[in-house]
């Protein structure tokens, strides 16, 4: 039997709990998952509601969602009362998202484009926004490092809630007690932010399932340590972890003033980067920032 045209379409103002199943939306709009765009969709609405709850109450809060795809997480964010701005680069998803925007009048703004090329500040003006995204690994890491970089702090975003490969999530929250995971990403995320591993997500939760397990990291900004240049800290960790097997006296040779800073701070130059706590990196960067 052929389906009546439009059956399953969202009706403006339609009761939130009567949205058509995501599988039906995907089938109706022909949204076969594209490998090139890293598309692994989440379809379990209960799981999606749990993810949308990670940032805390979203009632009337502005949310930036990157990569909404067919809109599963978007629905959960809207159900939680958020005002969502979503950036999606796959134009095949736009009709499904337009239906969702109709069902939640005035609550969803969809922007077609590459999130790596769009400055979110231009979308929100002065308003703080929470970021929530289930993104392909490479795009997620590039956006994450961008959001955590720069001299200006606190950032415009109030929190980041992002899906990563579990191994990457572990690197973000790692301490020197986990030397194989601890590195630049941990220092970047932790020196003026508090990241936590909020949820592990089994690969079978995705359609199609990716090869590896995933995990969601939630980060809130913390106070920026005084007198520290983000650029110098980045330079320091790049040098230190670039040769992580070497002692600091070797790996930091190329960073002007770094060996003197170690001496001044009483940090043994025979240590290796992976043994230095985040505060120790910050202290070295502070000495460098003061010009030695
Ligand atoms: N949020 C949906 C979910 O959880 O089911 C889709 C997740 S899927 C892993 C990633 C989404 O990000 C896809 O819809 C893909 O088209 C989109 N995407 C990939 N790269 C992007 C980029 N650079 N900018 C914006 N969206 C992107």
mmCIF file of C-alpha atoms in Angstrom, residues 20-270:
data_model
loop_
_atom_site.group_PDB
_atom_site.id
_atom_site.type_symbol
_atom_site.label_atom_id
_atom_site.label_comp_id
_atom_site.label_asym_id
_atom_site.label_seq_id
_atom_site.Cartn_x
_atom_site.Cartn_y
_atom_site.Cartn_z
ATOM 1 C CA UNK A 20 7.370 10.574 13.827
ATOM 2 C CA UNK A 21 10.052 8.003 14.611
ATOM 3 C CA UNK A 22 13.517 9.051 13.450
ATOM 4 C CA UNK A 23 13.827 5.948 11.287
ATOM 5 C CA UNK A 24 10.779 7.083 9.361
ATOM 6 C CA UNK A 25 12.193 10.602 8.934
ATOM 7 C CA UNK A 26 15.458 9.134 7.661
ATOM 8 C CA UNK A 27 13.680 6.809 5.230
ATOM 9 C CA UNK A 28 11.255 9.458 3.987
ATOM 10 C CA UNK A 29 14.068 11.942 3.265
ATOM 11 C CA UNK A 30 16.455 9.321 1.886
ATOM 12 C CA UNK A 31 19.156 10.133 4.462
ATOM 13 C CA UNK A 32 21.417 7.156 3.900
ATOM 14 C CA UNK A 33 24.437 7.663 6.152
ATOM 15 C CA UNK A 34 27.383 9.234 4.336
ATOM 16 C CA UNK A 35 30.762 7.886 5.401
ATOM 17 C CA UNK A 36 32.537 10.947 4.026
ATOM 18 C CA UNK A 37 30.526 13.179 6.366
ATOM 19 C CA UNK A 38 31.109 10.880 9.335
ATOM 20 C CA UNK A 39 27.414 10.159 9.679
ATOM 21 C CA UNK A 40 26.548 7.761 12.500
ATOM 22 C CA UNK A 41 23.082 8.621 13.698
ATOM 23 C CA UNK A 42 21.622 8.245 17.177
ATOM 24 C CA UNK A 43 18.008 7.107 17.052
ATOM 25 C CA UNK A 44 17.186 6.076 20.626
ATOM 26 C CA UNK A 45 15.085 8.945 21.970
ATOM 27 C CA UNK A 46 15.673 8.016 25.612
ATOM 28 C CA UNK A 47 19.414 8.041 25.106
ATOM 29 C CA UNK A 48 19.121 11.361 23.255
ATOM 30 C CA UNK A 49 17.128 12.852 26.163
ATOM 31 C CA UNK A 50 19.849 11.707 28.561
ATOM 32 C CA UNK A 51 22.487 13.398 26.406
ATOM 33 C CA UNK A 52 20.448 16.610 26.255
ATOM 34 C CA UNK A 53 20.267 16.559 30.072
ATOM 35 C CA UNK A 54 24.070 16.577 30.498
ATOM 36 C CA UNK A 55 24.463 20.395 30.318
ATOM 37 C CA UNK A 56 21.804 20.833 33.049
ATOM 38 C CA UNK A 57 18.507 22.626 32.508
ATOM 39 C CA UNK A 58 18.280 24.005 28.975
ATOM 40 C CA UNK A 59 14.957 25.697 29.465
ATOM 41 C CA UNK A 60 15.010 28.840 27.321
ATOM 42 C CA UNK A 61 18.777 28.637 26.961
ATOM 43 C CA UNK A 62 20.539 29.233 23.648
ATOM 44 C CA UNK A 63 22.186 26.088 22.323
ATOM 45 C CA UNK A 64 24.541 25.626 19.395
ATOM 46 C CA UNK A 65 24.233 22.166 17.905
ATOM 47 C CA UNK A 66 26.788 21.226 15.289
ATOM 48 C CA UNK A 67 25.848 18.480 12.830
ATOM 49 C CA UNK A 68 22.169 17.848 13.621
ATOM 50 C CA UNK A 69 21.804 15.371 10.730
ATOM 51 C CA UNK A 70 18.225 14.037 10.724
ATOM 52 C CA UNK A 71 17.595 15.869 13.997
ATOM 53 C CA UNK A 72 17.558 13.233 16.742
ATOM 54 C CA UNK A 73 19.629 15.191 19.237
ATOM 55 C CA UNK A 74 17.982 18.403 18.027
ATOM 56 C CA UNK A 75 14.570 17.060 19.062
ATOM 57 C CA UNK A 76 15.888 16.132 22.475
ATOM 58 C CA UNK A 77 17.325 19.630 22.937
ATOM 59 C CA UNK A 78 14.035 21.195 21.846
ATOM 60 C CA UNK A 79 12.091 18.880 24.177
ATOM 61 C CA UNK A 80 14.361 20.126 26.969
ATOM 62 C CA UNK A 81 13.178 23.670 26.203
ATOM 63 C CA UNK A 82 16.302 24.972 24.447
ATOM 64 C CA UNK A 83 16.397 27.564 21.679
ATOM 65 C CA UNK A 84 18.584 25.754 19.163
ATOM 66 C CA UNK A 85 20.829 27.068 16.415
ATOM 67 C CA UNK A 86 22.046 24.130 14.347
ATOM 68 C CA UNK A 87 24.814 24.126 11.732
ATOM 69 C CA UNK A 88 24.633 21.295 9.208
ATOM 70 C CA UNK A 89 26.683 20.919 6.048
ATOM 71 C CA UNK A 90 24.691 18.074 4.463
ATOM 72 C CA UNK A 91 21.917 19.777 2.573
ATOM 73 C CA UNK A 92 20.002 16.494 2.282
ATOM 74 C CA UNK A 93 19.152 16.917 5.987
ATOM 75 C CA UNK A 94 17.672 20.390 5.594
ATOM 76 C CA UNK A 95 14.071 19.379 4.697
ATOM 77 C CA UNK A 96 13.864 17.088 7.752
ATOM 78 C CA UNK A 97 15.231 19.895 9.932
ATOM 79 C CA UNK A 98 12.799 22.381 8.368
ATOM 80 C CA UNK A 99 9.950 20.114 9.467
ATOM 81 C CA UNK A 100 11.323 20.082 12.978
ATOM 82 C CA UNK A 101 11.577 23.879 12.925
ATOM 83 C CA UNK A 102 7.898 24.002 11.926
ATOM 84 C CA UNK A 103 6.940 21.716 14.800
ATOM 85 C CA UNK A 104 8.774 23.953 17.291
ATOM 86 C CA UNK A 105 7.907 27.445 16.019
ATOM 87 C CA UNK A 106 10.583 30.023 16.756
ATOM 88 C CA UNK A 107 12.782 27.522 18.626
ATOM 89 C CA UNK A 108 15.039 26.131 15.879
ATOM 90 C CA UNK A 109 17.263 28.030 13.481
ATOM 91 C CA UNK A 110 19.117 25.909 10.929
ATOM 92 C CA UNK A 111 22.227 27.172 9.195
ATOM 93 C CA UNK A 112 23.603 25.324 6.219
ATOM 94 C CA UNK A 113 27.390 25.320 6.200
ATOM 95 C CA UNK A 114 30.663 23.991 7.479
ATOM 96 C CA UNK A 115 30.941 24.583 11.215
ATOM 97 C CA UNK A 116 34.714 24.881 10.850
ATOM 98 C CA UNK A 117 34.171 28.036 8.796
ATOM 99 C CA UNK A 118 31.433 29.690 10.853
ATOM 100 C CA UNK A 119 32.197 31.872 13.874
ATOM 101 C CA UNK A 120 29.519 30.985 16.440
ATOM 102 C CA UNK A 121 29.919 34.375 18.109
ATOM 103 C CA UNK A 122 28.420 35.878 14.941
ATOM 104 C CA UNK A 123 25.271 33.800 15.518
ATOM 105 C CA UNK A 124 24.611 34.649 19.155
ATOM 106 C CA UNK A 125 25.763 38.252 19.648
ATOM 107 C CA UNK A 126 26.382 38.792 23.353
ATOM 108 C CA UNK A 127 24.243 35.859 24.506
ATOM 109 C CA UNK A 128 26.028 32.908 26.135
ATOM 110 C CA UNK A 129 25.310 29.545 24.541
ATOM 111 C CA UNK A 130 25.795 25.903 25.409
ATOM 112 C CA UNK A 131 27.379 23.757 22.701
ATOM 113 C CA UNK A 132 26.073 20.228 22.174
ATOM 114 C CA UNK A 133 27.230 18.034 19.313
ATOM 115 C CA UNK A 134 27.668 14.539 18.006
ATOM 116 C CA UNK A 135 30.270 15.140 15.332
ATOM 117 C CA UNK A 136 32.690 13.188 13.183
ATOM 118 C CA UNK A 137 35.917 12.694 15.137
ATOM 119 C CA UNK A 138 38.207 14.973 13.124
ATOM 120 C CA UNK A 139 35.727 17.841 12.967
ATOM 121 C CA UNK A 140 34.920 17.502 16.679
ATOM 122 C CA UNK A 141 38.576 17.645 17.704
ATOM 123 C CA UNK A 142 39.300 20.635 15.434
ATOM 124 C CA UNK A 143 36.301 22.558 16.793
ATOM 125 C CA UNK A 144 37.118 21.551 20.364
ATOM 126 C CA UNK A 145 40.695 22.827 20.197
ATOM 127 C CA UNK A 146 39.463 26.024 18.504
ATOM 128 C CA UNK A 147 36.885 26.656 21.233
ATOM 129 C CA UNK A 148 39.521 26.149 23.938
ATOM 130 C CA UNK A 149 42.247 28.265 22.330
ATOM 131 C CA UNK A 150 42.918 31.992 22.217
ATOM 132 C CA UNK A 151 43.810 34.645 24.756
ATOM 133 C CA UNK A 152 40.258 35.811 25.388
ATOM 134 C CA UNK A 153 38.612 34.113 28.380
ATOM 135 C CA UNK A 154 35.972 33.356 29.610
ATOM 136 C CA UNK A 155 34.611 32.154 26.284
ATOM 137 C CA UNK A 156 31.164 32.998 24.940
ATOM 138 C CA UNK A 157 30.076 29.377 25.367
ATOM 139 C CA UNK A 158 28.875 28.329 28.801
ATOM 140 C CA UNK A 159 29.609 24.627 28.304
ATOM 141 C CA UNK A 160 30.703 22.108 25.675
ATOM 142 C CA UNK A 161 28.986 18.719 25.526
ATOM 143 C CA UNK A 162 30.634 16.722 22.772
ATOM 144 C CA UNK A 163 30.735 13.148 21.550
ATOM 145 C CA UNK A 164 34.221 11.768 20.864
ATOM 146 C CA UNK A 165 35.802 8.429 20.254
ATOM 147 C CA UNK A 166 36.248 7.044 23.751
ATOM 148 C CA UNK A 167 40.023 7.076 23.398
ATOM 149 C CA UNK A 168 39.966 10.816 22.614
ATOM 150 C CA UNK A 169 37.565 11.503 25.487
ATOM 151 C CA UNK A 170 40.011 9.756 27.813
ATOM 152 C CA UNK A 171 42.849 11.915 26.528
ATOM 153 C CA UNK A 172 40.851 15.061 27.318
ATOM 154 C CA UNK A 173 40.241 14.129 30.969
ATOM 155 C CA UNK A 174 43.572 12.337 31.572
ATOM 156 C CA UNK A 175 46.005 13.178 34.381
ATOM 157 C CA UNK A 176 49.714 12.268 34.692
ATOM 158 C CA UNK A 177 48.488 9.087 36.390
ATOM 159 C CA UNK A 178 47.504 7.887 32.891
ATOM 160 C CA UNK A 179 50.704 8.689 30.997
ATOM 161 C CA UNK A 180 49.658 7.056 27.741
ATOM 162 C CA UNK A 181 46.559 9.285 27.507
ATOM 163 C CA UNK A 182 47.887 12.483 29.105
ATOM 164 C CA UNK A 183 49.144 15.104 26.680
ATOM 165 C CA UNK A 184 48.466 18.422 24.961
ATOM 166 C CA UNK A 185 44.732 17.856 24.730
ATOM 167 C CA UNK A 186 44.456 17.302 28.507
ATOM 168 C CA UNK A 187 46.431 20.455 29.329
ATOM 169 C CA UNK A 188 44.444 22.492 26.796
ATOM 170 C CA UNK A 189 41.133 21.306 28.244
ATOM 171 C CA UNK A 190 42.102 21.507 31.905
ATOM 172 C CA UNK A 191 44.188 24.640 32.433
ATOM 173 C CA UNK A 192 41.124 26.911 32.393
ATOM 174 C CA UNK A 193 38.306 24.416 32.071
ATOM 175 C CA UNK A 194 36.876 21.468 33.953
ATOM 176 C CA UNK A 195 36.224 18.537 31.628
ATOM 177 C CA UNK A 196 34.501 15.362 32.763
ATOM 178 C CA UNK A 197 33.622 12.150 31.057
ATOM 179 C CA UNK A 198 29.834 12.431 31.205
ATOM 180 C CA UNK A 199 28.679 9.256 29.443
ATOM 181 C CA UNK A 200 30.059 6.282 27.577
ATOM 182 C CA UNK A 201 28.103 5.419 24.459
ATOM 183 C CA UNK A 202 28.272 1.917 23.050
ATOM 184 C CA UNK A 203 28.970 1.656 19.336
ATOM 185 C CA UNK A 204 25.719 -0.274 18.874
ATOM 186 C CA UNK A 205 23.758 2.875 19.808
ATOM 187 C CA UNK A 206 24.641 4.387 16.416
ATOM 188 C CA UNK A 207 23.224 3.690 12.974
ATOM 189 C CA UNK A 208 25.415 2.536 11.337
ATOM 190 C CA UNK A 209 27.665 1.518 14.258
ATOM 191 C CA UNK A 210 31.173 3.013 14.111
ATOM 192 C CA UNK A 211 34.209 0.764 14.643
ATOM 193 C CA UNK A 212 35.059 2.126 18.083
ATOM 194 C CA UNK A 213 33.299 3.057 21.312
ATOM 195 C CA UNK A 214 32.331 6.660 21.978
ATOM 196 C CA UNK A 215 32.048 8.883 25.016
ATOM 197 C CA UNK A 216 30.635 12.294 25.776
ATOM 198 C CA UNK A 217 32.812 14.922 27.385
ATOM 199 C CA UNK A 218 31.289 17.886 29.187
ATOM 200 C CA UNK A 219 33.462 20.954 29.787
ATOM 201 C CA UNK A 220 32.704 24.114 31.725
ATOM 202 C CA UNK A 221 35.105 27.050 31.707
ATOM 203 C CA UNK A 222 36.961 27.874 34.929
ATOM 204 C CA UNK A 223 38.913 31.001 35.857
ATOM 205 C CA UNK A 224 41.912 31.706 33.659
ATOM 206 C CA UNK A 225 45.136 31.588 35.684
ATOM 207 C CA UNK A 226 46.587 35.079 35.905
ATOM 208 C CA UNK A 227 49.587 36.224 33.921
ATOM 209 C CA UNK A 228 49.645 33.285 31.490
ATOM 210 C CA UNK A 229 49.665 33.646 27.728
ATOM 211 C CA UNK A 230 47.618 30.896 26.065
ATOM 212 C CA UNK A 231 49.946 31.045 23.085
ATOM 213 C CA UNK A 232 53.051 30.457 25.206
ATOM 214 C CA UNK A 233 51.412 27.608 27.108
ATOM 215 C CA UNK A 234 50.480 26.021 23.782
ATOM 216 C CA UNK A 235 54.041 26.431 22.518
ATOM 217 C CA UNK A 236 55.370 24.847 25.693
ATOM 218 C CA UNK A 237 53.100 21.793 25.567
ATOM 219 C CA UNK A 238 53.739 21.377 21.850
ATOM 220 C CA UNK A 239 57.498 21.190 22.506
ATOM 221 C CA UNK A 240 57.209 19.094 25.671
ATOM 222 C CA UNK A 241 54.823 16.468 24.289
ATOM 223 C CA UNK A 242 56.303 16.630 20.782
ATOM 224 C CA UNK A 243 59.191 14.628 22.252
ATOM 225 C CA UNK A 244 57.379 13.030 25.150
ATOM 226 C CA UNK A 245 59.919 10.254 25.648
ATOM 227 C CA UNK A 246 62.697 12.797 26.162
ATOM 228 C CA UNK A 247 63.608 14.620 29.356
ATOM 229 C CA UNK A 248 62.403 18.218 29.606
ATOM 230 C CA UNK A 249 65.959 19.531 29.414
ATOM 231 C CA UNK A 250 66.045 18.122 25.869
ATOM 232 C CA UNK A 251 62.465 18.612 24.692
ATOM 233 C CA UNK A 252 62.268 22.240 25.912
ATOM 234 C CA UNK A 253 65.635 23.285 24.496
ATOM 235 C CA UNK A 254 63.994 25.166 21.641
ATOM 236 C CA UNK A 255 61.641 27.198 23.852
ATOM 237 C CA UNK A 256 63.450 30.392 24.893
ATOM 238 C CA UNK A 257 63.590 30.763 28.667
ATOM 239 C CA UNK A 258 62.002 27.382 29.425
ATOM 240 C CA UNK A 259 65.053 25.726 31.006
ATOM 241 C CA UNK A 260 65.650 28.773 33.226
ATOM 242 C CA UNK A 261 61.979 28.667 34.210
ATOM 243 C CA UNK A 262 62.322 25.013 35.265
ATOM 244 C CA UNK A 263 65.246 25.922 37.475
ATOM 245 C CA UNK A 264 63.454 28.888 38.977
ATOM 246 C CA UNK A 265 60.435 26.745 39.787
ATOM 247 C CA UNK A 266 62.471 23.856 41.147
ATOM 248 C CA UNK A 267 61.209 21.469 38.476
ATOM 249 C CA UNK A 268 63.681 18.678 37.780
ATOM 250 C CA UNK A 269 64.735 18.969 34.089
ATOM 251 C CA UNK A 270 65.201 15.201 34.018
#
